[in-house]
XYZ file of N, CA and C in Angstrom:
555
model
N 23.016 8.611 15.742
C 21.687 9.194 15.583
C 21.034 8.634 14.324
N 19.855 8.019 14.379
C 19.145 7.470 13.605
C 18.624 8.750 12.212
N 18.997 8.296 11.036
C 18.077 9.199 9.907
C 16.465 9.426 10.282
N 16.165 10.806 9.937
C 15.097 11.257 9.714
C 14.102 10.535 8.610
N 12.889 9.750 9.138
C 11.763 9.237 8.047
C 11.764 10.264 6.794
N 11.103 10.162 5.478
C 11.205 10.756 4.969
C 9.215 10.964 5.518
N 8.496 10.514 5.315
C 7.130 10.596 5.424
C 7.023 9.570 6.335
N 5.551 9.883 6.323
C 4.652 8.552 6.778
C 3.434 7.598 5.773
N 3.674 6.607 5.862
C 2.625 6.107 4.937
C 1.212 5.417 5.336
N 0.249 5.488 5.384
C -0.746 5.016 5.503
C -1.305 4.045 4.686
N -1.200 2.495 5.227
C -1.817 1.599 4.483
C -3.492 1.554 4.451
N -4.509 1.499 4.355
C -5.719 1.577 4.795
C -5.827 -0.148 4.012
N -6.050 -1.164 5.096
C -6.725 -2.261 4.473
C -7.728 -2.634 4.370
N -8.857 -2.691 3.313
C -9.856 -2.196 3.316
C -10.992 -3.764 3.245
N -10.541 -4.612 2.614
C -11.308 -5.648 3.153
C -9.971 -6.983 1.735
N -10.674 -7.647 2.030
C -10.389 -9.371 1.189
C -11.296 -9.764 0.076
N -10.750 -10.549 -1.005
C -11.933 -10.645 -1.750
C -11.848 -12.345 -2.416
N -12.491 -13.342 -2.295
C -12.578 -15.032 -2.916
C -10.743 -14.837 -2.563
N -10.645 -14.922 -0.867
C -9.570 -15.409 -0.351
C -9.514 -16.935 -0.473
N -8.228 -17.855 -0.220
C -8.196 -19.483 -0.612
C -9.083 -19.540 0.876
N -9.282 -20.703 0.778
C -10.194 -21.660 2.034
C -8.589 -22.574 2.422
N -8.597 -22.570 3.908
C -7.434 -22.799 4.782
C -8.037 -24.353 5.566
N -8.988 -23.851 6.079
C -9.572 -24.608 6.885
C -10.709 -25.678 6.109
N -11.740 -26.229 7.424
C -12.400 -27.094 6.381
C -13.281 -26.996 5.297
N -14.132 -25.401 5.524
C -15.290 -24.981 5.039
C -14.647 -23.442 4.539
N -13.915 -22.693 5.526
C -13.470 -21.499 4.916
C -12.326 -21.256 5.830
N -11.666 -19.485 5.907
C -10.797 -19.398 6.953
C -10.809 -18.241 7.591
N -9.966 -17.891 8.262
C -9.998 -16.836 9.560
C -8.528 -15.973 9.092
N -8.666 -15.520 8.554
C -7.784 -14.402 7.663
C -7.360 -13.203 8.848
N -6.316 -13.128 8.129
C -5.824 -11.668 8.285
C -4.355 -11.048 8.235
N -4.035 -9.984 7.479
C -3.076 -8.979 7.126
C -1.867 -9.065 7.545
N -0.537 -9.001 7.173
C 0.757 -8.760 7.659
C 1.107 -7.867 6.730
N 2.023 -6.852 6.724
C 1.986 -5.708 5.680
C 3.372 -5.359 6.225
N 4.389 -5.581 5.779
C 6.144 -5.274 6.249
C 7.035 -4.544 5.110
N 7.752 -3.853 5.816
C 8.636 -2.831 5.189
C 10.114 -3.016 6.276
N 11.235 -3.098 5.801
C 11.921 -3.618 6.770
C 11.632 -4.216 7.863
N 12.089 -3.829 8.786
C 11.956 -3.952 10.187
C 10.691 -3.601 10.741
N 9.991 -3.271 9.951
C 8.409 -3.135 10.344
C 7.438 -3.584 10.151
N 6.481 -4.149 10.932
C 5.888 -5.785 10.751
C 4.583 -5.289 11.221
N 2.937 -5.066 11.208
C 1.941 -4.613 10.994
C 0.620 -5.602 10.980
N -0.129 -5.723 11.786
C -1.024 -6.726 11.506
C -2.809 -5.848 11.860
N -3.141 -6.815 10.751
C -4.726 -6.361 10.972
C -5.479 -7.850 11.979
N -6.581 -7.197 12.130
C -7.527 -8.020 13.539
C -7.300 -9.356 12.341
N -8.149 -10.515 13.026
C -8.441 -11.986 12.523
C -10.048 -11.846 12.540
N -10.038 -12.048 11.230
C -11.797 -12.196 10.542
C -12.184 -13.491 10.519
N -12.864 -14.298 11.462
C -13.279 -15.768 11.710
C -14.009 -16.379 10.651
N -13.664 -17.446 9.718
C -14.797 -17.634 9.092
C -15.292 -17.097 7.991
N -14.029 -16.114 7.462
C -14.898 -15.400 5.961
C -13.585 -15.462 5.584
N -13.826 -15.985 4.046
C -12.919 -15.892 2.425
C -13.469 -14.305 2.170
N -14.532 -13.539 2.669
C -14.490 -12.239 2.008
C -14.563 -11.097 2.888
N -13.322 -11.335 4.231
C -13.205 -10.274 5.453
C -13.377 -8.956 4.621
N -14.103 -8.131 5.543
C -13.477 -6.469 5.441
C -13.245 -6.654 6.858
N -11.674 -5.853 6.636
C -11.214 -5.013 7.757
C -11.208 -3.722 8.186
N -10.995 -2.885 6.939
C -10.916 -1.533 6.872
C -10.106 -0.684 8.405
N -9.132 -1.238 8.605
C -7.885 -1.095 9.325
C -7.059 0.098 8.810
N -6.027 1.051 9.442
C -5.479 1.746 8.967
C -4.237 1.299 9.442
N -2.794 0.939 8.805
C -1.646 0.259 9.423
C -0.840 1.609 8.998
N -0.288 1.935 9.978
C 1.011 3.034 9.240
C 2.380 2.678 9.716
N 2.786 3.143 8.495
C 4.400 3.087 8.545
C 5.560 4.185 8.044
N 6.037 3.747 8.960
C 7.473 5.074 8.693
C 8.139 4.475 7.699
N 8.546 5.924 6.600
C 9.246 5.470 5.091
C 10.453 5.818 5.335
N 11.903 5.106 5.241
C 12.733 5.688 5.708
C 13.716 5.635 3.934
N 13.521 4.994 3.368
C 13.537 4.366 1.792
C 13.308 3.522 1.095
N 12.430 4.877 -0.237
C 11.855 4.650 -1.145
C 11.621 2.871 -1.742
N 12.986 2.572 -1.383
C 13.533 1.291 -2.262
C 13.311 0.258 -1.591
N 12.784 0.147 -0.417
C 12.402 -0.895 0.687
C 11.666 -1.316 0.041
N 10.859 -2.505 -0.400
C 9.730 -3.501 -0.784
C 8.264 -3.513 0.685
N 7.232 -2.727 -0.050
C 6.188 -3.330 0.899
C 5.719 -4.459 0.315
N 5.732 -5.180 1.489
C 4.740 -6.932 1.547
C 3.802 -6.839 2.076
N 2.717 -7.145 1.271
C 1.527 -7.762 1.991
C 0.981 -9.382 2.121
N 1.217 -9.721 3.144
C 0.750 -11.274 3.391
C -0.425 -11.448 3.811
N -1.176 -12.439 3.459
C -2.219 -13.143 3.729
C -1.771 -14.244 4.631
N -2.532 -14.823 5.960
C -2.250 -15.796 6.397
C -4.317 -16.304 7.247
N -4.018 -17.257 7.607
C -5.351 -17.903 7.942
C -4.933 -18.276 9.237
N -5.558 -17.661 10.743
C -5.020 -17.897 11.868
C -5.575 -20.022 12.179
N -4.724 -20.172 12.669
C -4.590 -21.169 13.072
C -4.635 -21.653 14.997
N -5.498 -22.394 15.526
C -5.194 -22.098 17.098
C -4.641 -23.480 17.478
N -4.407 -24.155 17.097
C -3.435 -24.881 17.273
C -1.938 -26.124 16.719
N -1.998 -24.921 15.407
C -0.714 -25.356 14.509
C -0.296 -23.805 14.250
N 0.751 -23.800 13.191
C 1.306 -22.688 12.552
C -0.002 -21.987 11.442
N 0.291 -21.331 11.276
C -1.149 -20.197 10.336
C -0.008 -20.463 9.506
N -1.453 -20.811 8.459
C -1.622 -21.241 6.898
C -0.982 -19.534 6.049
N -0.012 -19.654 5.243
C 0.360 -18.718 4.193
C -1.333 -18.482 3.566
N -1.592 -17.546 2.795
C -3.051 -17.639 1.883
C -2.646 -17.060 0.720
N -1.463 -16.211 0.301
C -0.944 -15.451 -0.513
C -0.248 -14.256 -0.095
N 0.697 -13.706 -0.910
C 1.299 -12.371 -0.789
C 1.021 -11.520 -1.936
N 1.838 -10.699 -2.015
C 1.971 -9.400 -2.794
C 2.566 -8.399 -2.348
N 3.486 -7.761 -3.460
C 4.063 -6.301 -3.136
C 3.472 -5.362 -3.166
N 3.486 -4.160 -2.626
C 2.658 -2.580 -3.048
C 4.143 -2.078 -3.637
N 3.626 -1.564 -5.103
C 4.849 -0.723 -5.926
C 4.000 0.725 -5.718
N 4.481 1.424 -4.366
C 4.177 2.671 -3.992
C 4.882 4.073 -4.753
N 6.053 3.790 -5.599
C 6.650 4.415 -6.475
C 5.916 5.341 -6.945
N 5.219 5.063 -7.832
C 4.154 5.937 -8.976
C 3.502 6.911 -7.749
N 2.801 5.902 -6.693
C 2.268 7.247 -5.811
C 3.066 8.327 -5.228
N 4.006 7.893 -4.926
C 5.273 9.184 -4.305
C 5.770 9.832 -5.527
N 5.894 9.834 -6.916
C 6.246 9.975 -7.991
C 5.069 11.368 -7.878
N 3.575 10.987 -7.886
C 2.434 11.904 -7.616
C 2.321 13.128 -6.430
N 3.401 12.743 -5.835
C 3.447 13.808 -5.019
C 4.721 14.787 -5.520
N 5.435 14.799 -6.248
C 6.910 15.051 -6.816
C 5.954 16.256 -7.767
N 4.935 16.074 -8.479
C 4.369 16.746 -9.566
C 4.305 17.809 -9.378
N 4.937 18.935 -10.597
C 4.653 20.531 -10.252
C 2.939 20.851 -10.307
N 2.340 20.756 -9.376
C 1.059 20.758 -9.820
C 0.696 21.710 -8.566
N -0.408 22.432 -8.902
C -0.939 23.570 -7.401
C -2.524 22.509 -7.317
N -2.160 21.071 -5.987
C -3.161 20.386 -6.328
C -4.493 21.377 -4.853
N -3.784 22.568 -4.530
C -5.182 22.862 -3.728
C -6.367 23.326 -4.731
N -6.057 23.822 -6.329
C -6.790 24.034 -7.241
C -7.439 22.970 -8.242
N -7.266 21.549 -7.700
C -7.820 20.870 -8.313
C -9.477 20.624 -7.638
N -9.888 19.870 -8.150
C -11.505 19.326 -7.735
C -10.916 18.059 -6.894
N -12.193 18.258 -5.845
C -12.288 16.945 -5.663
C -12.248 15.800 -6.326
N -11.355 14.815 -5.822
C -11.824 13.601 -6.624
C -10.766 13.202 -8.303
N -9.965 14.628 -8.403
C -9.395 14.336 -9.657
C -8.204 13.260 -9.769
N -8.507 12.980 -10.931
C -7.024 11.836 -10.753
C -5.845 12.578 -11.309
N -4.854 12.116 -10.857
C -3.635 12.489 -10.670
C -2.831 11.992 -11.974
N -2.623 10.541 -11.543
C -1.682 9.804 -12.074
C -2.889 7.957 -12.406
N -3.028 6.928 -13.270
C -3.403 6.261 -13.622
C -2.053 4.742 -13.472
N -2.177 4.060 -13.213
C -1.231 2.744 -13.271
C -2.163 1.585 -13.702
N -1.513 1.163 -14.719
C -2.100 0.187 -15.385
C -1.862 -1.531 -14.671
N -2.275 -2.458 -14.640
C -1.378 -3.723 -14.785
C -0.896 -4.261 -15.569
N 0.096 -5.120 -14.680
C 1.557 -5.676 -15.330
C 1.907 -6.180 -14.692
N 3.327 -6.874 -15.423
C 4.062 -7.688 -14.902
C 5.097 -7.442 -14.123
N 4.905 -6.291 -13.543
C 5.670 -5.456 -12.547
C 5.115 -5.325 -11.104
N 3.724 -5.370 -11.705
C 3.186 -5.253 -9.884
C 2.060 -6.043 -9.729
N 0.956 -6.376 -9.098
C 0.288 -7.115 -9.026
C -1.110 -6.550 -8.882
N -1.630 -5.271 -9.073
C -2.670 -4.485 -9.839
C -3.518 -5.580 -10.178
N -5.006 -5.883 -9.795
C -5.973 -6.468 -10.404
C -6.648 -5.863 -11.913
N -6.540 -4.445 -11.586
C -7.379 -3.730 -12.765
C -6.544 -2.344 -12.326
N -6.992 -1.570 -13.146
C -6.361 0.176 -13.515
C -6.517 0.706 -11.626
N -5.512 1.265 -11.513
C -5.185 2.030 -10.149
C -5.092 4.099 -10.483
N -5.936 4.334 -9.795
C -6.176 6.220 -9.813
C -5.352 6.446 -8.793
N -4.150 7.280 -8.625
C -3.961 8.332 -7.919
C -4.951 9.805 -8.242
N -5.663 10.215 -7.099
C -6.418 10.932 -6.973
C -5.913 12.194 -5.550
N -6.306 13.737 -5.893
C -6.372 14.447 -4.833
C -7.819 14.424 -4.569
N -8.029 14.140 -3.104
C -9.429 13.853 -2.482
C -9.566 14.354 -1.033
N -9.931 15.204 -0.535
C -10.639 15.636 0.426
C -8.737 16.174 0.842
N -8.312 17.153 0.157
C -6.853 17.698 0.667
C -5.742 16.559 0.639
N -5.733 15.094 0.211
C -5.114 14.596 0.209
C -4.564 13.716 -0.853
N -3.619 13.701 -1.118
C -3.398 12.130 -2.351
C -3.754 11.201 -1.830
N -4.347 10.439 -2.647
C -4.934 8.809 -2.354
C -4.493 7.632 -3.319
N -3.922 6.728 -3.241
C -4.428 5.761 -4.499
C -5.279 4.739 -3.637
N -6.034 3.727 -4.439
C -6.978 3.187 -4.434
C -6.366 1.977 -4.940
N -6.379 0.861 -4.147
C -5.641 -0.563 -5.749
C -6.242 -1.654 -5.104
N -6.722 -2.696 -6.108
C -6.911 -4.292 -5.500
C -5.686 -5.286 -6.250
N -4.965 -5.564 -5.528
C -3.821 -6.295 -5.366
C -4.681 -7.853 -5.447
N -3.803 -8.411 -6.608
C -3.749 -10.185 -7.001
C -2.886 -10.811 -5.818
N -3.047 -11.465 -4.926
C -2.634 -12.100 -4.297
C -1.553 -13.207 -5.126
N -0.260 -13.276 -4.733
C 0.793 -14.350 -5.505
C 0.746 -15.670 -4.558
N 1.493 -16.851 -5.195
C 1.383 -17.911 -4.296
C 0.414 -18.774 -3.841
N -0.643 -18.158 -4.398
C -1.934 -19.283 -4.059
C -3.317 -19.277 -5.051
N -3.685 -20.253 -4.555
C -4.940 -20.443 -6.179
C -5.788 -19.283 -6.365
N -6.497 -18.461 -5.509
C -7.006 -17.378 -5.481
C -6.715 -16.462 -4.560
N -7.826 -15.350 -4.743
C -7.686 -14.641 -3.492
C -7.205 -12.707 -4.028
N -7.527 -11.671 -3.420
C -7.112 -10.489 -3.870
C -7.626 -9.890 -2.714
N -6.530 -8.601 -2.553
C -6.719 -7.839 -1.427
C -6.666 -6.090 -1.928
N -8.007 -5.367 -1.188
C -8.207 -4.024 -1.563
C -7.547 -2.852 -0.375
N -6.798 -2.414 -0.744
C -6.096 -1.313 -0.141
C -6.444 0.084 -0.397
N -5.634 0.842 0.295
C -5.904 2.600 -0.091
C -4.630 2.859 0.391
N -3.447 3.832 -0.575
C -2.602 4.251 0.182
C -2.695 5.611 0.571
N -2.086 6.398 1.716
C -2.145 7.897 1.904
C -1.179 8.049 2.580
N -0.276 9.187 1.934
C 1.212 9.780 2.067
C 1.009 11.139 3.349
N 1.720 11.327 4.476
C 1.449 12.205 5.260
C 3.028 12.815 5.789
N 3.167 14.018 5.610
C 4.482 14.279 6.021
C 4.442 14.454 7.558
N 4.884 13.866 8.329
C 4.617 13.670 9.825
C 5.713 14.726 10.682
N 5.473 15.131 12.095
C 6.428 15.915 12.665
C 7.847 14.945 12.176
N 8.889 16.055 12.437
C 10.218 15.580 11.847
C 10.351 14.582 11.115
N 9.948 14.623 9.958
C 9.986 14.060 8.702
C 10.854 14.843 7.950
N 11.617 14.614 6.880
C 11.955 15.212 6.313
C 11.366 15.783 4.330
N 10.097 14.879 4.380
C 9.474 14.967 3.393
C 9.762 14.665 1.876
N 9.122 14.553 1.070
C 9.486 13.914 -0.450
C 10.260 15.423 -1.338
N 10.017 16.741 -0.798
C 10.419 17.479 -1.847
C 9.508 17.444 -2.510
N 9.721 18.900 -3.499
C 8.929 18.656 -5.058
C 9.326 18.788 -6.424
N 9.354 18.811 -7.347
C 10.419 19.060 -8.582
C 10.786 20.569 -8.646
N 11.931 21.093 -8.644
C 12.267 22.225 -8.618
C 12.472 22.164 -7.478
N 12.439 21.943 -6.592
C 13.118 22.045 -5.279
C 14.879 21.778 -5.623
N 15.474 22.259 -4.946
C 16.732 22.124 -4.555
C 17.451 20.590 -4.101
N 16.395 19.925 -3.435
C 17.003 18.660 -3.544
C 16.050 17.844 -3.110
N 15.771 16.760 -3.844
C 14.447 15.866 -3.892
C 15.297 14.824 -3.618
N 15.032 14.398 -2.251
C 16.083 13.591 -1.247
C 15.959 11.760 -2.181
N 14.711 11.159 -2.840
C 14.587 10.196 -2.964
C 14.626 10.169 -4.865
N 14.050 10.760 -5.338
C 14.158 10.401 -6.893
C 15.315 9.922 -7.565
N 15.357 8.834 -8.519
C 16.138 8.419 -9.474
C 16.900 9.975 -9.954
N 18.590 9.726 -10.294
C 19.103 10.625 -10.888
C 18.850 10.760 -12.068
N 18.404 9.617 -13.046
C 18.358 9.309 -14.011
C 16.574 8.910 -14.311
N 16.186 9.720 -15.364
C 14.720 9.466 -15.756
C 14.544 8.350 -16.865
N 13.365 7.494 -16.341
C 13.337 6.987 -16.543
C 12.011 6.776 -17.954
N 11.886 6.923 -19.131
C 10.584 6.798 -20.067
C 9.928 6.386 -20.376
């Protein structure tokens, strides 16, 4: 019998931004977003270095410690599609935001949660908000594309505890199935 997901995650890909040029003039982009065994694609945007997709890809979290990838590729119709760049999502900090003793039905709309800076840890273009927004946690991030001369991709993540999930827990709970034993400062 297969383990219980812990959640569900919601990628929201929200568009592309001075993606590389593949082709002769520009390219025909679009999304691969993998977590193990789970492989995710957004439509093919013909012709634009600055697609929006605004796609919602979801995926089952089964652990924390899995690496999400996001790839860029440039469809191709009659060779192999062009790499355009990657990047990881370090979703940590956001599930970290849901762990918080906090009563977030008493917050405001719109408040931020938690703040992530960039670094050399993740690939953050500029400052990332975890926010509670319309009943839900959100973060918001534009991801530097790695591997290629330009290019950056804007996301939204959203955490959903789905039927038979077994969920993140919260601090003080009895057993918070995914957190480090050891804190980290």
């Amino acid at each position: 019998m297969e383990d219980k997901p812990l959640g569900i995650l919601r990628v929201h890909v929200k568009r592309g931004i001075n993606l590389a040029i593949r082709d002769s003039t520009s390219s025909d982009p679009y999304v691969v977003v993998t977590l193990a065994n789970q492989k995710l694609k957004t439509r093919v945007i013909n012709n634009n270095c600055n697609p929006v997709w605004n796609e919602q890809l979801t995926l089952s979290i089964k652990d924390v410690n899995d690496p999400i990838r996001l790839t860029v590729f440039d469809k191709d119709r009659f060779s192999g599609d062009d790499k355009m760049g990657d990047a990881e999502i370090d979703f940590r900090p956001f599930l970290e935001a849901h762990q918080m003793e906090l009563d977030f039905q008493k917050l405001p709309n719109g408040c931020a949660i938690k703040r992530i800076r960039p670094g050399r840890t993740n690939c953050l273009v500029e400052e990332s908000s975890i926010t509670w927004s319309n009943g839900k946690i959100k973060q918001e991030m534009i991801l530097r594309l790695k591997n290629v001369e330009c290019g950056e991709v804007e996301i939204m993540l959203e955490w959903t505890d789905g039927p038979g999930c077994k969920g993140l827990g919260r601090e003080g709970s009895k057993k918070t199935p995914w957190m480090p034993t050891k804190r980290l400062d």
